[in-house]
């Protein structure tokens, strides 16, 4: 597709369940970012993938959060044993990275609600 | 620790007014500074500033970077209700990491 896509657009889950959020970056973009935005807050960096390098996981809030990127393209963010404070919009972005323009293109986000 | 501070956090003005949004940053390996506008879910790109003192303009929006003072401003002249949004400042680092500020929530009254 022409832009970054994310799925699902909305996810409602019960506390304690695991969830998987998916991101399809723009074709050819080597850099992929995950952010979280809680209601009324700024964007919180979670994790960053660049090509085949080890991901920068410095923003992951706890070991319940993990992410992988398969084949340098699609990424999945997994939250295990969800808690109510995990409720937020999870945004994915991609860019050329690696010395490229640096402009990030964002997906529409996944709104996660943990009951 | 990398830090991005935007001010004000919130601003309400009347249509036609001019606003200035501020961003100060302290990050390692700084490469450039990005400004985004966020109306609903996903932010949309406005500007990328790499050099000090060179103003970038797009219609009624303009922005400038001061790399010595680690500061950037975003100006919007003759504001319109469609400018109501959260404006995000984001330093872009040489390892391609991007850190966002909390944003300035701008509300334009008709």
Short mmCIF file of C-alpha atoms in Angstrom, two decimals:
data_model
loop_
_atom_site.label_atom_id
_atom_site.label_comp_id
_atom_site.label_asym_id
_atom_site.label_seq_id
_atom_site.Cartn_x
_atom_site.Cartn_y
_atom_site.Cartn_z
CA UNK A 1 0.00 0.00 0.00
CA UNK A 2 0.89 3.65 -0.19
CA UNK A 3 1.20 4.27 3.53
CA UNK A 4 1.86 2.61 6.86
CA UNK A 5 -0.97 0.33 7.91
CA UNK A 6 -1.80 -1.00 11.33
CA UNK A 7 -4.19 -3.60 12.57
CA UNK A 8 -6.47 -3.89 14.31
CA UNK A 9 -7.65 -0.28 14.43
CA UNK A 10 -9.31 -0.94 17.76
CA UNK A 11 -8.79 -3.67 20.32
CA UNK A 12 -10.70 -4.21 23.53
CA UNK A 13 -9.36 -6.88 25.81
CA UNK A 14 -9.67 -8.08 29.36
CA UNK A 15 -6.99 -7.50 31.94
CA UNK A 16 -4.50 -10.35 31.93
CA UNK A 17 -4.94 -11.33 28.29
CA UNK A 18 -2.19 -11.09 25.69
CA UNK A 19 -2.56 -8.86 22.62
CA UNK A 20 -0.70 -8.56 19.32
CA UNK A 21 -0.60 -5.37 17.31
CA UNK A 22 0.57 -5.39 13.74
CA UNK A 23 2.35 -2.80 11.61
CA UNK A 24 3.02 -2.89 7.88
CA UNK A 25 5.56 -0.19 7.01
CA UNK A 26 5.98 1.54 3.70
CA UNK A 27 7.81 -0.69 1.26
CA UNK A 28 11.52 0.08 1.19
CA UNK A 29 11.60 1.81 4.58
CA UNK A 30 14.32 0.27 6.70
CA UNK A 31 13.48 2.02 9.96
CA UNK A 32 10.37 1.14 11.97
CA UNK A 33 9.26 2.71 15.23
CA UNK A 34 6.62 1.93 17.80
CA UNK A 35 5.16 4.66 20.02
CA UNK A 36 2.46 4.76 22.65
CA UNK A 37 0.20 7.69 23.33
CA UNK A 38 -1.96 7.75 26.41
CA UNK A 39 -4.94 10.07 26.57
CA UNK A 40 -3.79 13.68 26.53
CA UNK A 41 -0.11 12.73 26.58
CA UNK A 42 2.72 13.06 24.08
CA UNK A 43 4.21 10.24 22.09
CA UNK A 44 6.20 7.78 24.19
CA UNK A 45 8.94 5.95 22.33
CA UNK A 46 8.81 2.18 22.76
CA UNK A 47 11.13 0.43 20.31
CA UNK A 48 12.99 1.07 17.09
CA UNK A 49 14.17 -1.29 14.33
CA UNK A 50 16.77 -0.31 11.75
CA UNK A 51 17.55 -2.80 9.02
CA UNK A 52 19.24 -5.90 10.38
CA UNK A 53 20.65 -4.19 13.46
CA UNK A 54 19.61 -5.18 16.96
CA UNK A 55 16.51 -3.19 17.89
CA UNK A 56 16.65 -0.31 20.34
CA UNK A 57 14.32 -1.52 23.09
CA UNK A 58 15.12 1.23 25.55
CA UNK A 59 11.56 2.55 25.62
CA UNK A 60 9.73 -0.65 26.44
CA UNK A 61 8.04 -0.02 29.80
CA UNK A 62 8.24 -3.58 31.13
CA UNK A 63 9.15 -7.13 30.16
CA UNK A 64 5.51 -7.72 29.29
CA UNK A 65 6.18 -5.75 26.11
CA UNK A 66 8.08 -7.22 23.19
CA UNK A 67 8.29 -6.62 19.47
CA UNK A 68 9.69 -8.34 16.47
CA UNK A 69 10.15 -7.47 12.87
CA UNK A 70 10.13 -10.31 10.40
CA UNK A 71 12.03 -10.13 7.14
CA UNK A 72 12.79 -6.48 7.67
CA UNK A 73 9.20 -5.55 6.97
CA UNK A 74 6.12 -6.34 9.07
CA UNK A 75 6.38 -5.78 12.80
CA UNK A 76 4.33 -7.17 15.67
CA UNK A 77 4.13 -5.57 19.10
CA UNK A 78 3.06 -8.05 21.77
CA UNK A 79 1.79 -7.11 25.20
CA UNK A 80 1.48 -10.00 27.61
CA UNK A 81 -0.80 -10.06 30.65
CA UNK A 82 -2.29 -6.69 29.76
CA UNK A 83 -2.98 -4.17 32.51
CA UNK A 84 -5.40 -1.26 32.51
CA UNK A 85 -2.52 1.22 32.30
CA UNK A 86 -1.61 -0.31 28.93
CA UNK A 87 -4.72 1.33 27.47
CA UNK A 88 -3.47 3.81 24.86
CA UNK A 89 -3.13 4.39 21.16
CA UNK A 90 -0.18 2.48 19.77
CA UNK A 91 1.36 4.17 16.76
CA UNK A 92 3.79 2.71 14.29
CA UNK A 93 5.96 4.78 11.97
CA UNK A 94 8.49 4.01 9.29
CA UNK A 95 11.19 5.96 7.52
CA UNK A 96 14.08 5.39 5.16
CA UNK A 97 16.46 5.74 8.09
CA UNK A 98 20.12 4.86 7.80
CA UNK A 99 21.07 8.38 6.89
CA UNK A 100 17.96 9.01 4.83
CA UNK A 101 15.59 11.94 5.05
CA UNK A 102 14.40 11.03 8.50
CA UNK A 103 10.81 11.92 7.79
CA UNK A 104 8.59 9.47 9.57
CA UNK A 105 5.32 8.33 8.15
CA UNK A 106 2.83 7.25 10.75
CA UNK A 107 0.18 4.60 10.60
CA UNK A 108 -3.37 5.29 11.80
CA UNK A 109 -2.69 3.63 15.13
CA UNK A 110 -4.33 0.90 17.18
CA UNK A 111 -6.50 2.01 20.06
CA UNK A 112 -6.10 -0.53 22.84
CA UNK A 113 -8.57 -0.62 25.70
CA UNK A 114 -7.92 -2.95 28.60
CA UNK A 115 -10.97 -3.55 30.76
CA UNK B 1 19.19 11.61 29.58
CA UNK B 2 17.65 12.92 26.38
CA UNK B 3 15.05 15.59 26.99
CA UNK B 4 12.53 17.54 24.91
CA UNK B 5 10.45 20.31 26.47
CA UNK B 6 7.66 22.06 24.64
CA UNK B 7 5.88 25.18 25.79
CA UNK B 8 3.25 26.18 26.33
CA UNK B 9 1.54 22.86 26.96
CA UNK B 10 -1.75 24.37 25.97
CA UNK B 11 -2.79 27.52 24.15
CA UNK B 12 -6.16 29.04 23.27
CA UNK B 13 -6.32 31.98 20.88
CA UNK B 14 -8.82 33.60 18.55
CA UNK B 15 -8.90 33.10 14.83
CA UNK B 16 -6.54 35.52 13.13
CA UNK B 17 -4.05 35.64 15.97
CA UNK B 18 -0.40 34.71 15.56
CA UNK B 19 1.07 32.02 17.80
CA UNK B 20 4.60 30.93 18.62
CA UNK B 21 5.25 27.44 19.90
CA UNK B 22 8.52 26.62 21.61
CA UNK B 23 10.70 23.55 21.74
CA UNK B 24 13.93 23.12 23.68
CA UNK B 25 15.94 19.94 23.55
CA UNK B 26 18.95 18.17 24.97
CA UNK B 27 19.75 15.03 23.03
CA UNK B 28 22.88 13.15 22.11
CA UNK B 29 24.00 12.89 18.49
CA UNK B 30 21.55 15.48 17.28
CA UNK B 31 20.97 15.48 13.53
CA UNK B 32 17.86 17.52 12.87
CA UNK B 33 14.60 18.63 14.40
CA UNK B 34 11.15 17.63 13.19
CA UNK B 35 7.79 19.29 13.73
CA UNK B 36 4.52 17.39 13.42
CA UNK B 37 0.84 18.28 13.60
CA UNK B 38 -1.46 15.78 15.26
CA UNK B 39 -5.19 16.22 14.83
CA UNK B 40 -6.63 12.77 15.46
CA UNK B 41 -4.51 9.69 15.68
CA UNK B 42 -1.47 9.91 13.45
CA UNK B 43 0.88 12.92 13.36
CA UNK B 44 1.55 14.51 10.01
CA UNK B 45 4.93 15.90 9.08
CA UNK B 46 5.42 19.68 8.91
CA UNK B 47 9.11 20.56 8.86
CA UNK B 48 12.57 19.15 9.18
CA UNK B 49 15.22 21.64 10.34
CA UNK B 50 18.87 20.79 10.07
CA UNK B 51 20.71 24.10 9.88
CA UNK B 52 20.65 26.92 12.38
CA UNK B 53 19.08 30.23 11.50
CA UNK B 54 17.43 29.18 8.26
CA UNK B 55 13.71 29.68 8.35
CA UNK B 56 11.48 27.13 6.68
CA UNK B 57 8.07 28.25 5.53
CA UNK B 58 4.94 26.54 4.40
CA UNK B 59 2.01 28.87 3.91
CA UNK B 60 1.17 30.47 7.24
CA UNK B 61 3.54 28.18 9.12
CA UNK B 62 7.22 28.82 9.61
CA UNK B 63 9.92 27.38 11.81
CA UNK B 64 13.52 28.05 12.72
CA UNK B 65 16.22 26.21 14.62
CA UNK B 66 18.93 27.51 16.93
CA UNK B 67 21.49 24.74 17.39
CA UNK B 68 23.60 26.81 19.76
CA UNK B 69 20.76 27.43 22.18
CA UNK B 70 19.16 24.02 21.44
CA UNK B 71 15.86 25.61 20.62
CA UNK B 72 13.28 25.77 17.89
CA UNK B 73 10.10 27.73 17.36
CA UNK B 74 7.07 27.13 15.20
CA UNK B 75 5.08 30.19 14.16
CA UNK B 76 1.56 30.20 12.80
CA UNK B 77 0.23 33.51 11.48
CA UNK B 78 -3.41 34.41 10.82
CA UNK B 79 -4.57 31.28 12.61
CA UNK B 80 -7.65 29.42 11.46
CA UNK B 81 -9.86 26.93 13.27
CA UNK B 82 -8.31 24.19 11.16
CA UNK B 83 -5.00 24.86 12.88
CA UNK B 84 -6.41 23.44 16.11
CA UNK B 85 -4.26 20.41 16.89
CA UNK B 86 -1.40 19.16 19.00
CA UNK B 87 1.97 20.28 17.63
CA UNK B 88 4.83 17.93 18.33
CA UNK B 89 8.53 18.68 18.29
CA UNK B 90 10.92 15.76 17.75
CA UNK B 91 14.72 15.80 17.69
CA UNK B 92 16.11 13.27 15.24
CA UNK B 93 19.36 11.62 16.26
CA UNK B 94 22.18 10.28 14.13
CA UNK B 95 21.30 6.69 15.02
CA UNK B 96 17.85 7.39 13.56
CA UNK B 97 16.16 7.50 16.94
CA UNK B 98 13.43 10.12 17.24
CA UNK B 99 12.19 11.42 20.59
CA UNK B 100 8.95 13.37 20.84
CA UNK B 101 8.04 16.16 23.20
CA UNK B 102 4.67 16.10 24.96
CA UNK B 103 3.33 18.60 22.46
CA UNK B 104 1.50 21.91 22.57
CA UNK B 105 -2.27 21.63 22.36
CA UNK B 106 -3.48 24.58 20.29
CA UNK B 107 -7.13 25.53 20.18
CA UNK B 108 -8.34 28.26 17.83
CA UNK B 109 -11.62 29.95 18.73
CA UNK B 110 -13.77 31.13 15.83
#
